[in-house]
Coordinates of C-alpha atoms and ligand atoms in Angstrom, one line a residue:
M188 CA -10.2 19.7 7.7
R189 CA -8.2 20.5 4.6
T190 CA -4.7 22.0 3.9
I191 CA -3.1 23.4 0.9
D192 CA 0.7 23.7 0.9
E193 CA 2.5 25.4 -2.1
L194 CA 5.7 23.1 -2.2
R195 CA 6.9 24.8 -5.4
R196 CA 5.6 27.1 -7.9
N197 CA 2.6 25.3 -9.6
F198 CA 3.2 22.4 -7.3
Y199 CA 0.8 21.7 -4.1
R200 CA 0.3 19.4 -1.4
I201 CA -3.3 19.1 -0.4
E202 CA -4.2 17.1 2.9
L203 CA -7.7 15.5 2.9
P204 CA -9.6 13.9 5.8
L205 CA -9.8 10.0 5.9
P206 CA -12.6 8.2 8.0
L207 CA -10.2 5.4 8.9
E208 CA -9.3 4.6 12.6
S209 CA -5.4 4.1 11.8
L210 CA -5.1 6.8 9.2
N211 CA -6.9 10.3 9.5
S212 CA -5.5 12.2 6.4
I213 CA -4.0 11.6 3.1
N214 CA -1.8 13.9 0.9
I215 CA -2.8 14.3 -2.8
Y216 CA -0.4 16.3 -5.1
V217 CA -1.3 18.9 -7.7
V218 CA 1.0 20.2 -10.5
R219 CA -0.2 22.6 -13.2
D220 CA 1.0 24.3 -16.1
G221 CA -1.4 27.2 -17.3
E222 CA -4.8 25.1 -17.7
K223 CA -3.6 21.7 -17.7
V224 CA -3.4 20.1 -14.1
L225 CA -1.9 16.5 -13.2
I226 CA -3.3 15.2 -9.8
I227 CA -1.5 12.6 -7.9
D228 CA -4.0 10.3 -6.1
T229 CA -7.6 11.2 -5.3
G230 CA -8.5 10.4 -1.6
I231 CA -11.2 8.1 -0.3
N232 CA -14.7 8.2 -1.9
T233 CA -16.4 9.8 1.2
K234 CA -18.6 13.0 0.8
E235 CA -16.4 14.8 3.4
C236 CA -13.0 13.8 1.4
L237 CA -14.4 14.5 -2.0
D238 CA -16.0 17.9 -1.0
S239 CA -12.8 18.8 0.7
L240 CA -10.9 18.2 -2.5
L241 CA -13.5 20.1 -4.7
G242 CA -13.1 23.0 -2.4
C243 CA -9.3 23.0 -2.8
L244 CA -9.5 22.9 -6.5
K245 CA -11.9 25.8 -6.5
E246 CA -9.6 27.9 -4.2
L247 CA -6.8 27.1 -6.5
K248 CA -9.1 28.1 -9.4
I249 CA -8.5 24.6 -11.1
D250 CA -11.0 23.6 -13.9
I251 CA -12.1 20.0 -13.2
N252 CA -12.5 19.4 -16.8
E253 CA -8.9 20.0 -17.4
I254 CA -7.4 17.4 -14.9
D255 CA -5.3 14.1 -15.7
Y256 CA -4.8 11.8 -12.7
F257 CA -1.8 9.6 -11.7
I258 CA -2.9 7.0 -9.2
T259 CA 0.1 5.4 -7.0
H260 CA -1.8 2.2 -6.1
S261 CA -5.1 0.4 -5.9
H262 CA -6.0 1.1 -2.1
I263 CA -9.4 2.9 -1.9
D264 CA -8.0 5.9 0.0
H265 CA -5.7 6.5 -3.1
F266 CA -8.1 5.9 -5.9
G267 CA -11.7 6.2 -4.4
N268 CA -12.6 9.6 -6.2
L269 CA -11.4 8.8 -9.4
K270 CA -14.7 7.8 -10.9
S271 CA -16.4 10.8 -9.6
L272 CA -13.5 13.3 -10.8
L273 CA -12.5 11.9 -14.1
R274 CA -13.8 13.8 -17.1
K275 CA -14.4 12.9 -20.7
G276 CA -11.2 12.9 -22.7
K277 CA -8.9 13.2 -19.8
K278 CA -6.5 10.7 -18.6
A279 CA -5.9 8.4 -15.7
Y280 CA -2.4 7.0 -15.4
M281 CA -1.7 4.1 -13.5
N282 CA 0.7 0.7 -13.4
K283 CA -1.5 -2.2 -15.3
I284 CA -0.9 -4.3 -12.3
E285 CA -2.8 -2.2 -10.1
W286 CA -5.7 -1.9 -12.6
E287 CA -5.8 -5.8 -12.7
H288 CA -6.2 -5.6 -8.9
I289 CA -9.2 -3.1 -9.3
K290 CA -10.7 -5.5 -11.9
R291 CA -10.6 -8.5 -9.6
L292 CA -12.5 -6.3 -6.7
K293 CA -15.0 -5.4 -9.5
Y294 CA -15.8 -8.9 -10.6
N295 CA -15.8 -10.0 -6.9
L296 CA -13.1 -12.7 -7.1
F297 CA -11.6 -11.1 -3.8
K298 CA -14.1 -12.3 -1.6
N299 CA -13.3 -16.0 -2.4
E300 CA -9.8 -15.4 -2.3
I301 CA -10.2 -14.1 1.3
E302 CA -12.3 -16.6 2.6
Y303 CA -9.9 -19.4 1.3
F304 CA -6.9 -17.5 3.0
L305 CA -8.6 -16.9 6.2
I306 CA -9.5 -20.8 6.4
R307 CA -6.1 -21.8 5.6
S308 CA -4.4 -19.2 8.1
G309 CA -6.6 -20.9 11.0
F310 CA -8.8 -18.0 11.3
P311 CA -11.6 -19.0 13.6
E312 CA -15.2 -19.3 12.0
I313 CA -16.6 -16.7 14.2
D314 CA -14.1 -14.0 13.5
I315 CA -14.5 -14.8 9.6
E316 CA -18.4 -14.1 10.1
S317 CA -17.9 -11.1 11.8
L318 CA -15.6 -9.2 9.3
P319 CA -17.3 -6.2 7.8
S320 CA -19.6 -6.3 4.9
Q321 CA -17.1 -4.4 2.8
F322 CA -15.4 -7.8 1.7
N323 CA -19.0 -9.0 0.7
K324 CA -20.0 -6.3 -1.7
V325 CA -18.5 -4.8 -5.0
E326 CA -18.5 -1.0 -4.6
P327 CA -19.7 0.9 -7.7
I328 CA -16.5 2.7 -7.8
Y329 CA -14.7 -0.2 -9.0
D330 CA -16.7 0.0 -12.3
I331 CA -14.3 2.4 -14.2
D332 CA -14.1 2.2 -18.1
P333 CA -10.8 0.8 -18.9
K334 CA -10.6 3.0 -21.9
N335 CA -9.9 6.0 -19.4
F336 CA -6.6 4.4 -18.4
T337 CA -3.2 5.0 -19.8
F338 CA -0.8 2.3 -18.2
L339 CA 2.8 3.2 -17.2
C340 CA 5.7 1.2 -16.7
D341 CA 8.9 1.7 -14.6
G342 CA 11.3 4.1 -16.6
D343 CA 8.4 6.0 -18.3
Y344 CA 8.0 9.7 -18.0
L345 CA 5.2 12.0 -17.4
R346 CA 5.7 15.5 -18.1
L347 CA 3.7 18.8 -17.4
G348 CA 5.2 22.1 -17.8
N349 CA 8.7 22.2 -16.5
Y350 CA 8.1 19.1 -14.3
N351 CA 9.6 15.9 -15.2
F352 CA 8.2 12.8 -13.4
L353 CA 10.2 9.6 -13.8
C354 CA 8.0 6.6 -13.0
I355 CA 9.6 4.1 -10.4
T356 CA 7.9 0.8 -9.7
T357 CA 8.2 -0.1 -6.1
P358 CA 6.2 -3.4 -5.5
G359 CA 5.7 -4.7 -1.8
H360 CA 2.9 -2.4 -0.1
T361 CA 0.9 -3.4 -3.5
K362 CA 2.1 -5.6 -6.3
G363 CA 2.2 -2.6 -8.9
H364 CA 2.7 0.3 -6.6
T365 CA 4.3 3.1 -8.5
T366 CA 6.1 6.3 -7.2
L367 CA 7.1 9.4 -9.1
F368 CA 10.6 11.2 -9.0
E369 CA 10.9 14.7 -10.3
T370 CA 14.1 14.7 -11.9
E371 CA 15.2 18.3 -11.6
L372 CA 14.1 19.1 -8.1
K373 CA 14.8 15.7 -6.8
L374 CA 11.1 15.4 -5.3
F375 CA 10.2 11.7 -4.7
I376 CA 6.3 11.3 -4.6
S377 CA 6.4 7.9 -2.6
G378 CA 2.7 6.9 -2.4
D379 CA 2.6 4.5 0.6
H380 CA 6.2 2.9 -0.2
I381 CA 7.9 5.3 2.3
L382 CA 6.1 7.0 5.0
G383 CA 7.9 9.3 7.7
E384 CA 5.7 8.6 10.6
I385 CA 4.1 5.2 10.0
T386 CA 5.5 1.7 8.8
P387 CA 3.7 0.9 5.4
T388 CA 1.9 -2.4 5.7
V389 CA 3.3 -5.3 3.7
Q390 CA 0.4 -8.2 3.6
T391 CA -0.2 -10.9 1.2
R392 CA -3.1 -13.6 0.7
L393 CA -2.2 -15.0 -2.6
Y394 CA 0.4 -17.8 -2.7
P395 CA 3.3 -17.7 -4.3
E396 CA 3.5 -13.8 -3.7
N397 CA 6.4 -12.7 -1.6
P398 CA 5.9 -9.1 -1.2
L399 CA 8.3 -8.8 1.6
K400 CA 11.0 -9.7 -0.6
D401 CA 9.7 -7.4 -3.1
Y402 CA 9.4 -4.6 -0.5
L403 CA 12.9 -4.8 0.6
A404 CA 14.0 -4.8 -3.1
S405 CA 12.2 -1.7 -3.7
L406 CA 13.5 0.1 -0.4
K407 CA 16.9 -0.7 -1.9
K408 CA 15.9 0.5 -5.2
I409 CA 15.1 3.9 -3.9
Y410 CA 17.8 4.3 -1.4
S411 CA 20.6 5.2 -3.7
L412 CA 18.5 8.1 -5.4
P413 CA 19.5 11.6 -4.9
I414 CA 16.1 12.5 -3.2
E415 CA 16.0 16.0 -2.0
C416 CA 12.6 15.8 -0.2
V417 CA 10.0 12.7 0.1
L418 CA 6.4 13.7 -0.5
P419 CA 4.5 10.8 1.2
S420 CA 0.7 10.0 1.0
H421 CA 0.3 10.2 4.6
G422 CA 2.1 12.5 7.3
K423 CA 4.5 15.3 6.6
C424 CA 7.3 15.6 3.9
F425 CA 10.6 14.7 5.1
K426 CA 14.2 14.9 3.9
D427 CA 16.2 11.9 5.2
H428 CA 15.1 9.2 3.0
K429 CA 18.2 7.2 3.5
G430 CA 17.7 7.2 7.6
R431 CA 14.0 6.3 7.0
I432 CA 14.7 3.5 4.8
E433 CA 17.3 2.1 7.1
E434 CA 14.5 2.3 10.0
L435 CA 12.0 0.5 7.8
W436 CA 14.7 -2.2 6.9
K437 CA 15.5 -2.9 10.6
H438 CA 11.9 -3.1 11.5
H439 CA 11.2 -5.8 9.1
K440 CA 14.3 -7.4 10.3
Q441 CA 13.1 -7.3 13.8
R442 CA 9.8 -8.9 12.7
I443 CA 11.4 -11.7 10.9
E444 CA 13.4 -12.6 14.0
E445 CA 10.0 -12.3 16.2
V446 CA 8.4 -14.6 13.8
V447 CA 11.3 -17.1 14.3
A448 CA 11.4 -16.9 18.1
I449 CA 7.7 -17.7 18.0
L450 CA 8.2 -20.8 16.0
K451 CA 11.2 -21.8 18.2
E452 CA 8.5 -22.6 20.7
G453 CA 6.9 -25.2 18.3
E454 CA 4.9 -25.4 15.2
R455 CA 2.1 -22.9 14.8
N456 CA -0.7 -21.8 12.2
T457 CA -0.6 -18.2 10.7
Y458 CA -3.3 -17.0 12.9
E459 CA -1.6 -18.4 16.0
I460 CA 1.7 -16.8 15.0
A461 CA 0.0 -13.3 14.4
S462 CA -1.6 -13.6 17.8
K463 CA 1.8 -13.7 19.4
M464 CA 3.5 -10.9 17.6
S465 CA 3.7 -7.6 18.9
W466 CA 1.3 -4.9 17.3
D467 CA 1.9 -1.1 17.6
I468 CA -2.1 -0.5 18.0
H469 CA -3.9 0.6 21.0
F470 CA -5.7 -2.6 22.0
N471 CA -4.5 -4.4 25.1
D472 CA -4.3 -7.8 23.9
W473 CA -5.1 -10.2 20.7
N474 CA -8.4 -11.0 22.0
S475 CA -9.5 -7.6 21.9
F476 CA -8.5 -6.8 18.4
P477 CA -11.5 -6.1 16.2
P478 CA -11.9 -8.9 13.4
L479 CA -10.8 -6.4 10.7
Q480 CA -7.4 -5.7 12.7
K481 CA -6.9 -9.4 13.1
F482 CA -7.3 -9.9 9.4
F483 CA -4.7 -7.2 8.5
A484 CA -2.4 -8.8 11.2
V485 CA -2.7 -12.2 9.7
G486 CA -1.9 -10.8 6.3
E487 CA 1.3 -9.3 7.5
A488 CA 2.2 -12.3 9.4
M489 CA 1.9 -14.2 6.2
A490 CA 4.1 -11.7 4.3
H491 CA 7.0 -12.5 6.8
L492 CA 6.1 -16.3 6.8
R493 CA 6.5 -16.3 2.9
Y494 CA 9.7 -14.6 3.1
L495 CA 11.1 -17.0 5.6
E496 CA 9.8 -19.9 3.7
E497 CA 11.6 -18.7 0.4
E498 CA 14.7 -18.2 2.4
G499 CA 14.6 -21.9 3.4
L500 CA 14.4 -21.0 7.1
I501 CA 10.8 -22.5 7.6
K502 CA 8.5 -24.8 5.7
R503 CA 4.8 -25.4 5.7
R504 CA 2.7 -28.5 6.4
I505 CA -0.8 -28.9 5.3
K506 CA -3.0 -30.0 8.4
S507 CA -6.4 -31.4 8.4
Q508 CA -9.1 -31.4 5.7
K509 CA -9.6 -27.6 5.9
E510 CA -6.1 -27.4 4.5
I511 CA -4.7 -25.2 7.3
I512 CA -1.2 -24.4 7.0
S513 CA 1.2 -25.0 9.8
W514 CA 4.7 -23.5 9.9
K515 CA 7.8 -25.0 11.5
L516 CA 11.5 -24.1 11.3
T517 CA 13.7 -26.2 9.0
G518 CA 16.8 -25.8 11.3
T519 CA 18.0 -23.9 14.3
G520 CA 16.2 -20.7 13.3
K521 CA 19.5 -18.8 12.7
T522 CA 18.1 -15.8 10.5
N523 CA 19.9 -14.5 7.5
Q524 CA 22.9 -12.4 8.3
K525 CA 22.8 -11.2 4.7
M526 CA 19.6 -9.2 5.4
S527 CA 21.2 -6.2 7.4
S528 CA 24.1 -5.7 5.3
E529 CA 22.3 -6.1 1.9
L530 CA 20.9 -2.3 2.0
Ligands
ZN579 ZN1 -2.0 1.9 0.5

């Protein structure tokens, strides 16, 4: 499966296949000016995805030796083919925070962080042991020479031909997540910050990060932009960015209220809270979730708990020698009314 859409002159959307249960495709964007080409994100490092991309480049008569890349963030479905695609002398643009994350994966610090997080969340040992080996090995893909990168910051511009892309950092989905806004045509390449059909995940495993607070601030940052069309990494392009941001805002407000309602029943650890939250996936109940889904759910529960903790609505208590975190309400559990009107 692959699709090429010409969105504007010399500006294409390519849909590539993903082997993930929850996401079956990713969009990458291709901009060209004569021989010069900029590609935004690369797809995942599977043979099917890479072959599809190479097929599209051939169809568009693009020379792989002439391509620079922009990577929205450090998730494998976005940068997984970068190492295979990047040619000598060509550039890979990225936010430095995302590069630092990739380096942590490369040096395998990630595994220790994850295990510590799982234990502190109250994750049962049997589930930790059955998590897939992907967290126990370092893929060679992470081994990219840092000399290939040019780091971009909020407010920088990427220019190609008539296209001017303003870099806008949107932390939340990842810490250094960066989007591009084409200032003339008002096209917004949103990465995984705003998606039309699915809710981007916001998870945390590292204290004292508060990615939900960051994410909500990033929604607000984008809300007032004069966007004509959103070009997301997954699903179809869409127009009403304000309407979608309002939905996402409401979703997180409801999640926060759900967590508070769970804690009204009594003190709980993160794993227990996640098991009582509602999840929009096709398993009947928490016990039938595969360990990897539980892992993502606990990361998402933690993001909402950290938000509530910083708002002063809940507090943590360390239980047992394993340092398991237990959460309880500080007051009556009245959630912050500011949240809905802040947008
Ligand atoms: Zn992502």
